[in-house]
Amino acid sequence: MELSGAEIVVRCLKDEGVEYIFGYPGGSVLHIYDALFQQDDVRHILVRHEQGATHAADGYARSTGKPGVVLVTSGPGATNAVTGIATAFMDSIPLVVLTGQVPRAVIGSDAFQECDTIGITRPCVKHNFLVSDLSKLAETIKKAFYIATTGRPGPVVVDIPKDITDPKVKIPYEYPKTVEIRSYHPQVKGHHWQIKKAVDLLQGARQPMIYTGGGVILGNASKALIDLTRFLGFPITQTLMGLGSYPATDRQFLGMLGMHGTYEANMGMHQCDVLLAIGARFDDRVTGQLAQFCPDAKIIHIDVDPASISKTVRVDIPIVGDVQTVLEEMMTVLKASDFKASSQDISDWWASIERWRAFDCLGFDRHSPKIKPQRVIEELWEVTGGQAFVTSDVGQHQMWAAQFYKFDEPRRWINSGGLGTMGFGLPAAIGVKLGHPEADVACITGEASIQMCIQELATALQYRTGIKVINLNNGYMGMVRQWQEFSYESRYSESYLETLPDFVRLAEAYGHVGIRVEQPGDVRPALEEAFRLKDRTVFLDILTDPAENVYPMIEAGKGHHEMRMAPGVSTDRELA
Amino acid sequence: MKRHIISILIENEAGALSRVAGLFSARGYNIETLTVAPTEDASMSRMTLVTSGSDEIVEQITKQLNKLIDVVKLVDLSESPHIERELMMVKVRAMGEMREEITRLCDIFRGNILDVTPTSFVIEVTGEKSKLDAFLRGIADDHIIEVVRSGTTGIPRGERGLHA
Ligand SMILES: Cc1cc2nc3c(=O)[nH]c(=O)nc-3n(C[C@H](O)[C@H](O)[C@H](O)COP(=O)(O)OP(=O)(O)OC[C@H]3O[C@@H](n4cnc5c(N)ncnc54)[C@H](O)[C@@H]3O)c2cc1C
Ligand SMILES: Cc1ncc(C[n+]2csc(CCOP(=O)(O)OP(=O)(O)O)c2C)c(N)n1
Ligand SMILES: [Mg+2]
């Protein structure tokens, strides 16, 4: 079969099993758009800004586990995509981003809409390719998918000069079944001796903690994690990126750890004697002051990326490998050992944990006449039966969503953790909904974040993706305001948004349903109404208490045991 | 802060060098010298890189380099017996009795005089970094017109080689 470069691009996507490609046309990709027009296998989703394309593909990828695919033009198309590429990179999300490039003959001449896409994206991709020859096109696309989805996943950019996709030049096409890259062999199996050593250490633990992250979700190892955690009977805490891979409603779960983690999780970290870290990267939002991190613990760390191990915190037993493979082997070794959860007495440890838990560190004023954002998330959880896919933007609302929506399943909580990209939530929700047309999809956002990609409301209408935008409108860049309150004597420098649009009319102008909610008692009916309108996108503009803060909080330079608690929650007795 | 000589086999692809250089600047790693040249296998280049840092930093550097998709193999030469060499060419002002003194110094360091004018020499010296540094110390600063150094390159001792 002879195909042109443009046809090869589309045909490769089909052969790779791609359902959706998120994109925006322009000069250098017009040949590819013409080829897309002439087929029905791969569906193109037209966004309204290339940042939206990358976030939508990212939301699709996070929620389905399949790679997200993006197509943008050269120059401004590529640079607009960079924020989304960097977002995916920081959270290790598999994307394949196809960017148009000027024809080979004029590369380097400052041609119209030329930019050095390879150079610009290099620091925020797992890898990138400039296709230099038509004969290498199919193989390069295959490699891109392979690299994006294996090992520690990440975005891969394929930059395609326009003349490569010339419809008049055809070559025989065959999609490679496999690829071999001699310089790339991610390690899957963990070192057996290391696993044995880890099991020995776990057996001797008196105050153990399990700390897991996004790697468990990326590695589809939720079941293996649940089996191991239940078998061990140890307490477990998770990062922002790990939520859902262990059921949040389970008693062994202590909630999120880190800067806005729970008292019980952070105190557990501070006092543990053995820490089992799984697919987590000891981020600074998690560790707090490094010098005070887990001062008494021996640390086991399972991660597919050797560079994640001992990067910020030195560990005692490193295990490089894929989380699922390693956890299964660990389980086998454990079962063959004389370990019995019941014989290992950690009841004193659990008693301490229950004491910490009793402080109810996430407590808030339930009788306030103002709408409390925490309560909105609880009601969302109730109305959706805990089964929704929830995306978020960045700010206080993101933290409340993480703290109060109890995710019991992986890939339901979709947010930008590493880069913290405002504008992520809405396009991500569109991608999630396309991947899960029957599911409830909510985007929890703030009045500042939503305006960073609000144009995607048009995309939501075009593809009838019925998502529910829950705007926790506190009239502030709340997270910024909170830091200014705590660290800058309440000098609210530029964190107040004076000229907010009328979000209800804005939603309506985009063809959606808009509802404003101003009273606590109206939240639930509004949520119910929104989800009843199954196929409609509904924008709930909920006016929440502008003074509310996210607690607990570990401020800069503090350790896990030095949390700032909500006013009225005192842990003095405990700390004394 | 120990000095490390890291030797890398890297795919001979456009942009491979910028991936390595970019990694060092983005992560704030120290880079003393960097040399790149083709190898016996046309599909690969050999890169030799001298860096320094604490054990933790150097461990991160090697891990991050290994993570680059284009990096085929990597060894830290300083961890086992190895030979290191650097080539230096120095242009010196040489007049009167200085001409003889510099020639003597050149002999001591087994250097070669590559170019001669009535007022100057170009001298070539090869060896370990420390030897080249010592040679330069032997010449008064105001006699040095120009110094060009290749950066360090190296190879492990013994019969084992670095291959794909
Ligand atoms: C406003 C704001 C506040 C925040 N506050 C907090 C907070 O309080 N607490 C918190 O936890 N985070 C918080 N974050 C998020 C934080 O910035 C980091 O993104 C997050 O902590 C990193 O999570 P992680 O360690 O799970 O790593 P991820 O980024 O999810 O990395 C995954 C790790 O797993 C490894 N991995 C991937 N696949 C596999 C596999 N198959 N097998 C084995 N290993 C694998 C990777 O190599 C990597 O090391 C906040 C972010 C924002 C924007
Ligand atoms: C693109 C981008 N710019 C700036 C920031 C810094 N930032 C973090 S949170 C925040 C405020 C978010 O305000 P809002 O969306 O209203 O959420 P709230 O905190 O009020 O819930 C800002 C400006 C960011 N994370 N992303
Ligand atoms: Mg706000």
PDB file of N, CA, C and O and ligand atoms in Angstrom, chain A residues 447 474 476 478, ligand 3:
ATOM      1  N   GLU A 447     -12.729  30.953  40.350  1.00  0.00           N
ATOM      2  CA  GLU A 447     -13.070  31.989  39.370  1.00  0.00           C
ATOM      3  C   GLU A 447     -11.833  32.533  38.654  1.00  0.00           C
ATOM      4  O   GLU A 447     -11.952  33.072  37.560  1.00  0.00           O
ATOM      5  N   ASN A 474     -14.750  32.365  45.257  1.00  0.00           N
ATOM      6  CA  ASN A 474     -14.494  33.106  46.495  1.00  0.00           C
ATOM      7  C   ASN A 474     -14.020  34.524  46.195  1.00  0.00           C
ATOM      8  O   ASN A 474     -13.607  35.247  47.082  1.00  0.00           O
ATOM      9  N   TYR A 476     -11.440  35.599  45.049  1.00  0.00           N
ATOM     10  CA  TYR A 476      -9.998  35.787  45.238  1.00  0.00           C
ATOM     11  C   TYR A 476      -9.227  34.689  44.530  1.00  0.00           C
ATOM     12  O   TYR A 476      -9.726  33.582  44.366  1.00  0.00           O
ATOM     13  N   GLY A 478      -7.640  32.496  45.806  1.00  0.00           N
ATOM     14  CA  GLY A 478      -7.666  32.133  47.212  1.00  0.00           C
ATOM     15  C   GLY A 478      -6.345  31.623  47.753  1.00  0.00           C
ATOM     16  O   GLY A 478      -5.926  31.972  48.858  1.00  0.00           O
TER      17      GLY A 478
HETATM   18 MG    MG C   3     -10.839  31.905  43.835  1.00  0.00          MG
END
